[in-house]
Amino acid sequence: MSQYNFDEIIDRRGTNALKTDALATRYGNPDLISLWVADMDFKSPPAVADAIIERAKHGIFGYTGPSQEYYNSIINWVDRHHNWKIQQEWLTFIPGIVKGIAFVIDCFTSRDHQVIIQPPVYHPFRIIPSLHHRIVKDNPLKLETGQYKMDIDGLKAMIEPASKVLILCNPHNPGGRVWTRQELVDIAEICYEHKILIISDEIHSDLAFSPNKHIPFASVSEKAAQNSITFMAPSKTFNIAGIVSSYSIIPNKELRDKFNAYLESSELDEGHIFAYLAAQAAYEHGDEWLTQAKDYIWKNITFVDEYLKVNIPQIKAMIPEASFLIWLDCTELNLSQKDLVSLFVNDAKLALNDGTMFGHGGEGYMRMNIGTPLANIQKALDNLKKAVDTKQMHR
Ligand SMILES: Cc1ncc(COP(=O)(O)O)c(C=O)c1O
C-alpha cells in the first residue's frame, strides 16, 4: 500500500486551471488563497496519468470508442461502492453533468414547464433551466439543528400540472448532506404520482464519509428506478473534472430510448480516448487512493471546525457528510452579503464562493473548498481570523 502525499503543494498557476488562473477576472486579484471552484489541489491517482501516458505513447489518436473494460469498470464500481447493480445498457457517456442536466431539460420539457430545485443548491440547477427559459420553482431545504432536511410537505404543496422535472443533488452541494433512504423514498413517491421526472446528480456520491453511506436514488424503489435519470462521474472523486468523463444511468427503457436518441442526434454520447481510459483506470485502481484522500479531507474538515470554534466562533462550519466543501454560516458576523464577501476577498485575501449564488438560504453563508493541503487551510484561516478581529475592533 503506497502512501499518497496530499500535503504536497503543487503550483497550478499557468495551467489555465480555473481555480488559480481565473482569480484575477473573477475576484479582481490573482493572489488570493483559492478555495472556491470544486476541484481539489491533489494529484489524481497515479494510475490515471499512467494510463493516459501509456496510450499517448502509441501516437495515433483516431476515432476511438469505449471498451468493454470501461463499461465493466463502471458497473463494478457502482456495485462495489454503492451496492447498486446496474446493467450495461442503462449506461451512456455524457460530456459533463451540467450539460447532462441541460440535455434532460431540453429533451423532456418545453418552455412553459416548471423545474423544481431545493436551494440552497449547486447554482447550475437554477441557471441551466432558466437559460432554457423554463420556470424554476424553489422547494427550499429546511435548516434543522444545523443541518438541511428536505421539505417534503412543501414539495407536495407546490406541485402544479406544469411541474415536470425535479433536480436532486444527491449528496448535497453546498450542505454536504447524504440524504436518508426515507427522504429519497418520499421524493420518489411524490414525483412518481405527479409524473415529475427526477434527475439525480450523484457526482459527489463516492465521497461520503463513514458512517454515512450514499444511497443511489434509483436504488430505493421501483418507482424511483422507473422515473429517474442518474448522473455519475469519476470527476470529483478522483479530481479529474478537466478530463470530462460522466455518464447517465437510466433503468427505464422508454426514458432511456428518448434520452439516448436526443444525445445521438448530435453525437453528444461520444466521449474521447482519454475520457474512457481515465475513468477506467481510476475505477480499477483508485480504491486505496480514494480511501486515503477521504481520510485527509476528513482531517481538514475537523481542523476547520475546531479552528473556527476556538478562534472565530462567529463563523460556524456545517460539517459535510460527503465531499470537500464546507458551508460556512457567517450570519453572526452581522454583515451585509456585500461586506461579507469583501471581508473574505479584500481583507482576508481568500477566494470562496459567495453563498448567495446557491440561491434561497445562501444569504450570510460562504462555501469553502477544503480539498487542498492542510497548510493552505491553516494560512487561510489565520488570514480570516485577522480580518474578522480587525473588523470587529473597528466597529
Ligand atoms: C452537484 C454538482 N453537479 C455537477 C457538477 C459539475 O459537473 P460537470 O463538471 O460534470 O458538469 C458539480 C461541480 O461542482 C457539482 O457540485
CSV table of C-alpha atoms and ligand atoms in Angstrom, one decimal:
chain,number,residue,atom,x,y,z
A,1,MET,CA,0.0,0.0,0.0
A,2,SER,CA,1.6,3.2,-1.1
A,3,GLN,CA,1.1,6.4,1.0
A,4,TYR,CA,-0.1,9.2,-1.2
A,5,ASN,CA,1.2,12.7,-0.3
A,6,PHE,CA,-1.8,15.0,0.0
A,7,ASP,CA,0.4,17.6,1.8
A,8,GLU,CA,2.3,18.3,-1.4
A,9,ILE,CA,1.8,21.9,-2.5
A,10,ILE,CA,1.5,21.9,-6.3
A,11,ASP,CA,1.5,25.2,-8.1
A,12,ARG,CA,-1.4,25.1,-10.5
A,13,ARG,CA,-0.8,28.6,-11.9
A,14,GLY,CA,-0.1,28.8,-15.6
A,15,THR,CA,-2.1,25.6,-16.3
A,16,ASN,CA,-5.3,27.6,-17.1
A,17,ALA,CA,-6.9,26.0,-14.0
A,18,LEU,CA,-10.0,28.0,-13.2
A,19,LYS,CA,-9.2,27.8,-9.6
A,20,THR,CA,-6.0,29.8,-9.9
A,21,ASP,CA,-5.9,31.4,-13.3
A,22,ALA,CA,-9.4,32.8,-13.2
A,23,LEU,CA,-8.9,34.6,-9.9
A,24,ALA,CA,-8.0,37.9,-11.5
A,25,THR,CA,-11.1,38.0,-13.7
A,26,ARG,CA,-13.5,36.6,-11.1
A,27,TYR,CA,-12.2,38.2,-7.9
A,28,GLY,CA,-10.1,41.1,-9.1
A,29,ASN,CA,-6.9,39.7,-7.5
A,30,PRO,CA,-4.7,36.8,-8.8
A,31,ASP,CA,-3.0,36.3,-5.5
A,32,LEU,CA,-5.9,35.1,-3.3
A,33,ILE,CA,-5.8,31.8,-1.5
A,34,SER,CA,-8.1,29.9,-3.8
A,35,LEU,CA,-10.8,27.9,-2.0
A,36,TRP,CA,-13.7,28.2,-4.5
A,37,VAL,CA,-14.4,26.1,-7.6
A,38,ALA,CA,-15.0,22.5,-6.7
A,39,ASP,CA,-11.9,20.6,-7.7
A,40,MET,CA,-9.0,19.6,-5.5
A,41,ASP,CA,-5.4,20.6,-5.3
A,42,PHE,CA,-4.3,16.9,-5.1
A,43,LYS,CA,-2.7,14.8,-7.8
A,44,SER,CA,-5.1,12.2,-9.1
A,45,PRO,CA,-4.3,8.5,-8.6
A,46,PRO,CA,-1.1,7.7,-10.4
A,47,ALA,CA,-2.9,5.0,-12.4
A,48,VAL,CA,-4.8,7.8,-14.3
A,49,ALA,CA,-1.7,9.6,-15.5
A,50,ASP,CA,-0.1,6.2,-16.3
A,51,ALA,CA,-3.0,5.1,-18.5
A,52,ILE,CA,-3.0,8.4,-20.3
A,53,ILE,CA,0.8,8.4,-20.9
A,54,GLU,CA,0.8,4.8,-22.0
A,55,ARG,CA,-1.9,5.5,-24.5
A,56,ALA,CA,-0.3,8.7,-25.7
A,57,LYS,CA,2.9,6.9,-26.5
A,58,HIS,CA,1.0,5.0,-29.1
A,59,GLY,CA,0.9,8.2,-31.1
A,60,ILE,CA,-2.3,7.6,-33.1
A,61,PHE,CA,-5.4,9.2,-31.8
A,62,GLY,CA,-8.0,8.3,-34.4
A,63,TYR,CA,-11.7,7.8,-33.7
A,64,THR,CA,-12.0,5.6,-30.7
A,65,GLY,CA,-14.9,4.1,-28.8
A,66,PRO,CA,-15.4,2.9,-25.3
A,67,SER,CA,-14.0,-0.6,-24.5
A,68,GLN,CA,-15.8,-3.4,-22.7
A,69,GLU,CA,-13.4,-2.9,-19.8
A,70,TYR,CA,-14.6,0.7,-19.5
A,71,TYR,CA,-18.2,-0.4,-19.0
A,72,ASN,CA,-17.2,-3.2,-16.7
A,73,SER,CA,-15.2,-0.8,-14.5
A,74,ILE,CA,-18.2,1.5,-14.0
A,75,ILE,CA,-20.6,-1.4,-13.4
A,76,ASN,CA,-18.2,-2.9,-10.8
A,77,TRP,CA,-17.6,0.4,-9.1
A,78,VAL,CA,-21.2,1.3,-8.7
A,79,ASP,CA,-21.9,-2.2,-7.3
A,80,ARG,CA,-18.8,-2.3,-5.0
A,81,HIS,CA,-19.2,1.2,-3.6
A,82,HIS,CA,-23.0,1.8,-3.8
A,83,ASN,CA,-24.5,-1.6,-3.7
A,84,TRP,CA,-26.4,-0.9,-6.9
A,85,LYS,CA,-26.4,-3.5,-9.7
A,86,ILE,CA,-26.7,-1.7,-13.0
A,87,GLN,CA,-26.8,-3.1,-16.5
A,88,GLN,CA,-24.5,-2.0,-19.3
A,89,GLU,CA,-27.5,-1.0,-21.5
A,90,TRP,CA,-28.5,1.5,-18.8
A,91,LEU,CA,-25.2,3.4,-19.2
A,92,THR,CA,-24.4,6.2,-21.6
A,93,PHE,CA,-21.4,8.5,-21.8
A,94,ILE,CA,-22.3,12.2,-21.4
A,95,PRO,CA,-19.9,15.1,-21.8
A,96,GLY,CA,-20.4,16.5,-18.3
A,97,ILE,CA,-23.2,16.5,-15.7
A,98,VAL,CA,-24.2,20.2,-16.1
A,99,LYS,CA,-24.5,19.5,-19.8
A,100,GLY,CA,-26.5,16.4,-19.0
A,101,ILE,CA,-28.9,18.4,-17.0
A,102,ALA,CA,-29.3,20.8,-19.9
A,103,PHE,CA,-30.0,17.8,-22.2
A,104,VAL,CA,-32.7,16.4,-20.0
A,105,ILE,CA,-34.4,19.8,-19.7
A,106,ASP,CA,-34.2,20.2,-23.5
A,107,CYS,CA,-35.3,16.7,-24.2
A,108,PHE,CA,-38.2,16.2,-21.7
A,109,THR,CA,-39.6,19.7,-21.1
A,110,SER,CA,-40.8,22.7,-23.0
A,111,ARG,CA,-40.9,26.4,-22.4
A,112,ASP,CA,-43.9,26.7,-20.1
A,113,HIS,CA,-42.8,23.8,-17.9
A,114,GLN,CA,-41.5,24.1,-14.3
A,115,VAL,CA,-38.3,22.6,-12.9
A,116,ILE,CA,-38.2,22.1,-9.1
A,117,ILE,CA,-34.9,22.6,-7.2
A,118,GLN,CA,-34.1,22.5,-3.5
A,119,PRO,CA,-32.0,25.5,-2.6
A,120,PRO,CA,-29.5,26.4,-1.4
A,121,VAL,CA,-28.1,24.2,-4.1
A,122,TYR,CA,-25.4,24.0,-6.8
A,123,HIS,CA,-26.2,27.1,-8.9
A,124,PRO,CA,-26.4,25.5,-12.4
A,125,PHE,CA,-29.5,23.7,-11.2
A,126,ARG,CA,-31.2,27.2,-11.3
A,127,ILE,CA,-29.1,28.7,-14.1
A,128,ILE,CA,-29.4,26.0,-16.7
A,129,PRO,CA,-33.2,25.6,-16.7
A,130,SER,CA,-33.5,29.4,-16.6
A,131,LEU,CA,-31.3,29.8,-19.7
A,132,HIS,CA,-33.5,27.3,-21.4
A,133,HIS,CA,-36.5,29.5,-20.5
A,134,ARG,CA,-38.0,27.1,-18.0
A,135,ILE,CA,-39.7,28.2,-14.9
A,136,VAL,CA,-37.6,27.3,-11.8
A,137,LYS,CA,-39.6,26.7,-8.7
A,138,ASP,CA,-37.9,26.6,-5.3
A,139,ASN,CA,-38.6,23.9,-2.7
A,140,PRO,CA,-36.2,25.3,-0.1
A,141,LEU,CA,-34.4,23.0,2.3
A,142,LYS,CA,-35.2,23.4,5.9
A,143,LEU,CA,-32.4,24.1,8.4
A,144,GLU,CA,-33.0,21.9,11.5
A,145,THR,CA,-30.4,21.8,14.3
A,146,GLY,CA,-27.7,23.0,11.9
A,147,GLN,CA,-28.4,20.5,9.1
A,148,TYR,CA,-30.5,20.6,6.0
A,149,LYS,CA,-33.6,18.5,5.7
A,150,MET,CA,-35.9,18.1,2.7
A,151,ASP,CA,-39.3,19.9,3.0
A,152,ILE,CA,-41.5,17.0,1.8
A,153,ASP,CA,-44.8,18.7,2.7
A,154,GLY,CA,-43.6,21.9,1.0
A,155,LEU,CA,-42.9,19.8,-2.1
A,156,LYS,CA,-46.3,18.2,-2.1
A,157,ALA,CA,-48.0,21.6,-1.7
A,158,MET,CA,-46.1,23.4,-4.5
A,159,ILE,CA,-46.7,20.8,-7.3
A,160,GLU,CA,-48.7,22.1,-10.3
A,161,PRO,CA,-49.6,20.4,-13.6
A,162,ALA,CA,-46.6,22.3,-15.2
A,163,SER,CA,-44.1,20.8,-12.8
A,164,LYS,CA,-42.1,18.3,-14.9
A,165,VAL,CA,-38.7,17.8,-13.5
A,166,LEU,CA,-37.1,17.8,-10.1
A,167,ILE,CA,-33.3,18.1,-9.9
A,168,LEU,CA,-31.9,16.3,-6.8
A,169,CYS,CA,-28.4,17.0,-5.5
A,170,ASN,CA,-27.5,13.6,-4.0
A,171,PRO,CA,-25.3,14.1,-2.0
A,172,HIS,CA,-26.0,17.7,-1.5
A,173,ASN,CA,-23.8,20.6,-2.5
A,174,PRO,CA,-23.2,23.0,-0.7
A,175,GLY,CA,-24.6,21.5,2.6
A,176,GLY,CA,-22.9,18.1,2.3
A,177,ARG,CA,-26.0,16.1,3.2
A,178,VAL,CA,-26.1,12.4,2.4
A,179,TRP,CA,-29.9,12.0,2.1
A,180,THR,CA,-31.6,9.3,4.1
A,181,ARG,CA,-33.4,6.4,2.5
A,182,GLN,CA,-36.7,7.8,3.8
A,183,GLU,CA,-36.1,11.2,2.3
A,184,LEU,CA,-35.3,9.6,-1.1
A,185,VAL,CA,-38.3,7.3,-0.9
A,186,ASP,CA,-40.6,10.2,-0.1
A,187,ILE,CA,-39.3,12.2,-3.1
A,188,ALA,CA,-39.7,9.1,-5.3
A,189,GLU,CA,-43.3,8.5,-4.3
A,190,ILE,CA,-44.4,12.1,-4.8
A,191,CYS,CA,-42.7,12.6,-8.1
A,192,TYR,CA,-44.0,9.2,-9.4
A,193,GLU,CA,-47.5,10.1,-8.5
A,194,HIS,CA,-47.3,13.5,-10.2
A,195,LYS,CA,-45.2,12.3,-13.2
A,196,ILE,CA,-42.3,14.6,-12.3
A,197,LEU,CA,-39.1,13.2,-13.8
A,198,ILE,CA,-36.1,13.2,-11.3
A,199,ILE,CA,-32.6,14.0,-12.3
A,200,SER,CA,-30.4,12.6,-9.5
A,201,ASP,CA,-27.0,14.3,-9.7
A,202,GLU,CA,-24.7,11.9,-7.8
A,203,ILE,CA,-21.3,13.5,-8.7
A,204,HIS,CA,-20.3,13.7,-5.0
A,205,SER,CA,-21.5,10.1,-4.2
A,206,ASP,CA,-18.1,8.5,-3.8
A,207,LEU,CA,-17.0,11.0,-1.2
A,208,ALA,CA,-19.4,10.1,1.6
A,209,PHE,CA,-17.7,9.9,5.0
A,210,SER,CA,-18.3,6.8,7.2
A,211,PRO,CA,-20.7,6.1,8.8
A,212,ASN,CA,-22.8,8.0,6.2
A,213,LYS,CA,-23.4,5.8,3.1
A,214,HIS,CA,-24.5,7.2,-0.2
A,215,ILE,CA,-27.8,5.7,-1.5
A,216,PRO,CA,-28.3,5.9,-5.2
A,217,PHE,CA,-31.7,7.5,-5.7
A,218,ALA,CA,-32.8,4.9,-8.3
A,219,SER,CA,-32.0,2.0,-6.0
A,220,VAL,CA,-34.6,3.0,-3.3
A,221,SER,CA,-37.7,1.7,-5.0
A,222,GLU,CA,-39.1,0.6,-8.4
A,223,LYS,CA,-40.9,3.9,-8.6
A,224,ALA,CA,-37.5,5.7,-8.2
A,225,ALA,CA,-35.8,3.4,-10.7
A,226,GLN,CA,-38.5,3.9,-13.4
A,227,ASN,CA,-38.8,7.6,-13.0
A,228,SER,CA,-35.3,8.9,-12.9
A,229,ILE,CA,-32.1,9.7,-14.7
A,230,THR,CA,-29.0,9.4,-12.6
A,231,PHE,CA,-25.7,11.1,-13.4
A,232,MET,CA,-22.4,9.9,-12.0
A,233,ALA,CA,-18.8,10.6,-12.8
A,234,PRO,CA,-15.3,10.0,-11.5
A,235,SER,CA,-14.5,13.7,-11.8
A,236,LYS,CA,-15.0,14.9,-8.2
A,237,THR,CA,-13.9,11.5,-6.7
A,238,PHE,CA,-10.5,11.4,-8.4
A,239,ASN,CA,-10.0,15.1,-9.2
A,240,ILE,CA,-10.3,14.6,-13.0
A,241,ALA,CA,-13.0,17.1,-13.8
A,242,GLY,CA,-10.9,18.6,-16.7
A,243,ILE,CA,-10.9,15.2,-18.4
A,244,VAL,CA,-14.7,15.2,-18.6
A,245,SER,CA,-16.0,11.7,-18.3
A,246,SER,CA,-19.5,11.4,-17.0
A,247,TYR,CA,-22.4,9.0,-17.6
A,248,SER,CA,-26.1,8.6,-17.3
A,249,ILE,CA,-27.8,5.6,-15.8
A,250,ILE,CA,-31.4,5.0,-16.9
A,251,PRO,CA,-33.1,1.8,-16.0
A,252,ASN,CA,-36.4,2.7,-17.7
A,253,LYS,CA,-36.3,1.8,-21.4
A,254,GLU,CA,-38.7,4.4,-22.6
A,255,LEU,CA,-36.9,7.2,-20.8
A,256,ARG,CA,-33.5,5.8,-21.9
A,257,ASP,CA,-34.5,5.5,-25.6
A,258,LYS,CA,-35.8,9.0,-25.7
A,259,PHE,CA,-32.8,10.5,-23.9
A,260,ASN,CA,-30.3,8.5,-25.9
A,261,ALA,CA,-32.0,9.4,-29.2
A,262,TYR,CA,-31.6,13.0,-28.2
A,263,LEU,CA,-27.9,12.5,-27.5
A,264,GLU,CA,-27.3,10.6,-30.6
A,265,SER,CA,-28.9,13.2,-32.8
A,266,SER,CA,-26.0,15.5,-32.0
A,267,GLU,CA,-23.4,12.8,-31.2
A,268,LEU,CA,-23.4,14.0,-27.6
A,269,ASP,CA,-22.9,10.5,-26.3
A,270,GLU,CA,-19.4,10.2,-27.9
A,271,GLY,CA,-16.5,10.5,-25.5
A,272,HIS,CA,-12.9,10.8,-26.2
A,273,ILE,CA,-10.0,8.4,-25.9
A,274,PHE,CA,-8.7,9.8,-22.6
A,275,ALA,CA,-12.2,10.2,-21.0
A,276,TYR,CA,-12.8,6.4,-21.3
A,277,LEU,CA,-9.2,5.5,-20.2
A,278,ALA,CA,-9.1,7.8,-17.2
A,279,ALA,CA,-12.4,6.7,-15.9
A,280,GLN,CA,-11.5,3.0,-16.2
A,281,ALA,CA,-8.1,3.5,-14.7
A,282,ALA,CA,-9.5,5.4,-11.7
A,283,TYR,CA,-12.3,2.9,-11.1
A,284,GLU,CA,-10.0,-0.1,-11.5
A,285,HIS,CA,-7.0,1.2,-9.4
A,286,GLY,CA,-8.3,4.1,-7.4
A,287,ASP,CA,-9.8,2.5,-4.3
A,288,GLU,CA,-6.8,2.9,-2.0
A,289,TRP,CA,-6.2,6.5,-3.2
A,290,LEU,CA,-9.8,7.4,-2.5
A,291,THR,CA,-9.7,5.9,1.0
A,292,GLN,CA,-6.6,8.0,1.8
A,293,ALA,CA,-8.0,11.1,0.1
A,294,LYS,CA,-11.2,10.9,2.2
A,295,ASP,CA,-9.2,10.4,5.4
A,296,TYR,CA,-7.2,13.5,4.5
A,297,ILE,CA,-10.3,15.6,3.6
A,298,TRP,CA,-12.0,14.5,6.8
A,299,LYS,CA,-9.0,15.7,8.8
A,300,ASN,CA,-9.2,19.0,7.0
A,301,ILE,CA,-12.9,19.3,7.9
A,302,THR,CA,-12.2,18.6,11.5
A,303,PHE,CA,-9.4,21.1,11.5
A,304,VAL,CA,-11.6,23.8,10.1
A,305,ASP,CA,-14.4,23.1,12.6
A,306,GLU,CA,-12.0,23.1,15.6
A,307,TYR,CA,-10.2,26.2,14.4
A,308,LEU,CA,-13.4,28.1,14.0
A,309,LYS,CA,-14.8,27.1,17.4
A,310,VAL,CA,-11.7,28.3,19.1
A,311,ASN,CA,-10.7,31.3,17.1
A,312,ILE,CA,-13.6,32.6,15.1
A,313,PRO,CA,-16.7,31.4,16.9
A,314,GLN,CA,-18.9,33.8,15.0
A,315,ILE,CA,-18.4,31.6,11.9
A,316,LYS,CA,-19.8,28.0,12.1
A,317,ALA,CA,-19.0,25.1,9.9
A,318,MET,CA,-21.8,22.8,8.7
A,319,ILE,CA,-20.0,19.5,8.9
A,320,PRO,CA,-20.4,17.8,5.5
A,321,GLU,CA,-21.5,14.1,5.4
A,322,ALA,CA,-19.8,13.9,2.0
A,323,SER,CA,-17.3,15.8,-0.2
A,324,PHE,CA,-14.8,18.5,0.2
A,325,LEU,CA,-17.0,21.6,0.5
A,326,ILE,CA,-17.8,23.3,3.8
A,327,TRP,CA,-20.8,25.5,4.1
A,328,LEU,CA,-19.9,28.3,6.5
A,329,ASP,CA,-22.6,30.0,8.5
A,330,CYS,CA,-21.4,33.6,8.9
A,331,THR,CA,-24.7,35.1,9.9
A,332,GLU,CA,-23.4,36.0,13.4
A,333,LEU,CA,-20.9,38.5,11.9
A,334,ASN,CA,-24.0,40.6,11.1
A,335,LEU,CA,-22.6,41.9,7.8
A,336,SER,CA,-24.4,42.6,4.6
A,337,GLN,CA,-23.6,40.0,1.9
A,338,LYS,CA,-21.5,42.6,0.1
A,339,ASP,CA,-19.5,43.3,3.2
A,340,LEU,CA,-19.1,39.6,4.0
A,341,VAL,CA,-17.7,38.9,0.6
A,342,SER,CA,-15.4,41.9,0.9
A,343,LEU,CA,-14.2,40.7,4.3
A,344,PHE,CA,-13.1,37.4,2.7
A,345,VAL,CA,-11.8,38.7,-0.6
A,346,ASN,CA,-10.3,42.2,0.3
A,347,ASP,CA,-9.4,41.8,3.9
A,348,ALA,CA,-8.6,38.1,4.3
A,349,LYS,CA,-7.3,37.6,0.7
A,350,LEU,CA,-9.4,34.5,0.2
A,351,ALA,CA,-11.5,33.3,-2.7
A,352,LEU,CA,-14.5,31.3,-1.5
A,353,ASN,CA,-17.9,31.0,-3.2
A,354,ASP,CA,-20.5,33.7,-2.2
A,355,GLY,CA,-23.4,31.8,-0.5
A,356,THR,CA,-26.0,33.8,-2.4
A,357,MET,CA,-25.0,32.1,-5.7
A,358,PHE,CA,-26.7,28.9,-4.4
A,359,GLY,CA,-30.0,30.7,-4.2
A,360,HIS,CA,-32.6,30.9,-1.4
A,361,GLY,CA,-30.9,30.3,2.0
A,362,GLY,CA,-27.5,31.3,0.9
A,363,GLU,CA,-27.5,34.8,2.4
A,364,GLY,CA,-24.9,35.1,5.2
A,365,TYR,CA,-23.0,31.9,4.0
A,366,MET,CA,-19.8,31.3,2.2
A,367,ARG,CA,-18.7,28.0,0.7
A,368,MET,CA,-15.2,26.8,1.4
A,369,ASN,CA,-13.4,24.2,-0.6
A,370,ILE,CA,-11.0,22.2,1.6
A,371,GLY,CA,-9.7,19.8,-1.0
A,372,THR,CA,-6.3,21.3,-0.6
A,373,PRO,CA,-3.2,20.7,1.5
A,374,LEU,CA,-3.7,21.5,5.2
A,375,ALA,CA,-1.0,24.2,5.1
A,376,ASN,CA,-3.2,26.2,2.7
A,377,ILE,CA,-6.2,25.9,5.1
A,378,GLN,CA,-4.1,26.9,8.1
A,379,LYS,CA,-2.9,30.0,6.3
A,380,ALA,CA,-6.4,30.8,5.0
A,381,LEU,CA,-8.0,30.6,8.5
A,382,ASP,CA,-5.2,32.7,10.1
A,383,ASN,CA,-5.9,35.4,7.4
A,384,LEU,CA,-9.6,35.1,8.2
A,385,LYS,CA,-9.1,35.4,11.9
A,386,LYS,CA,-7.0,38.5,11.5
A,387,ALA,CA,-9.6,40.0,9.1
A,388,VAL,CA,-12.5,39.3,11.5
A,389,ASP,CA,-10.7,40.6,14.6
A,390,THR,CA,-9.7,43.8,12.8
A,391,LYS,CA,-13.2,44.4,11.5
A,392,GLN,CA,-14.7,43.9,15.0
A,393,MET,CA,-12.1,46.2,16.6
A,394,HIS,CA,-13.3,49.0,14.3
A,395,ARG,CA,-17.0,48.6,14.9
B,1,LIG,C1,-23.6,18.8,-7.7
B,1,LIG,C2,-22.7,19.1,-8.9
B,1,LIG,N1,-23.0,18.7,-10.1
B,1,LIG,C3,-22.3,18.8,-11.2
B,1,LIG,C4,-21.0,19.5,-11.1
B,1,LIG,C5,-20.2,19.7,-12.3
B,1,LIG,O1,-20.2,18.6,-13.1
B,1,LIG,P1,-19.6,18.6,-14.5
B,1,LIG,O2,-18.3,19.2,-14.4
B,1,LIG,O3,-19.6,17.2,-14.9
B,1,LIG,O4,-20.5,19.4,-15.4
B,1,LIG,C6,-20.6,19.9,-9.8
B,1,LIG,C7,-19.3,20.6,-9.7
B,1,LIG,O5,-19.1,21.3,-8.7
B,1,LIG,C8,-21.5,19.7,-8.7
B,1,LIG,O6,-21.1,20.1,-7.5
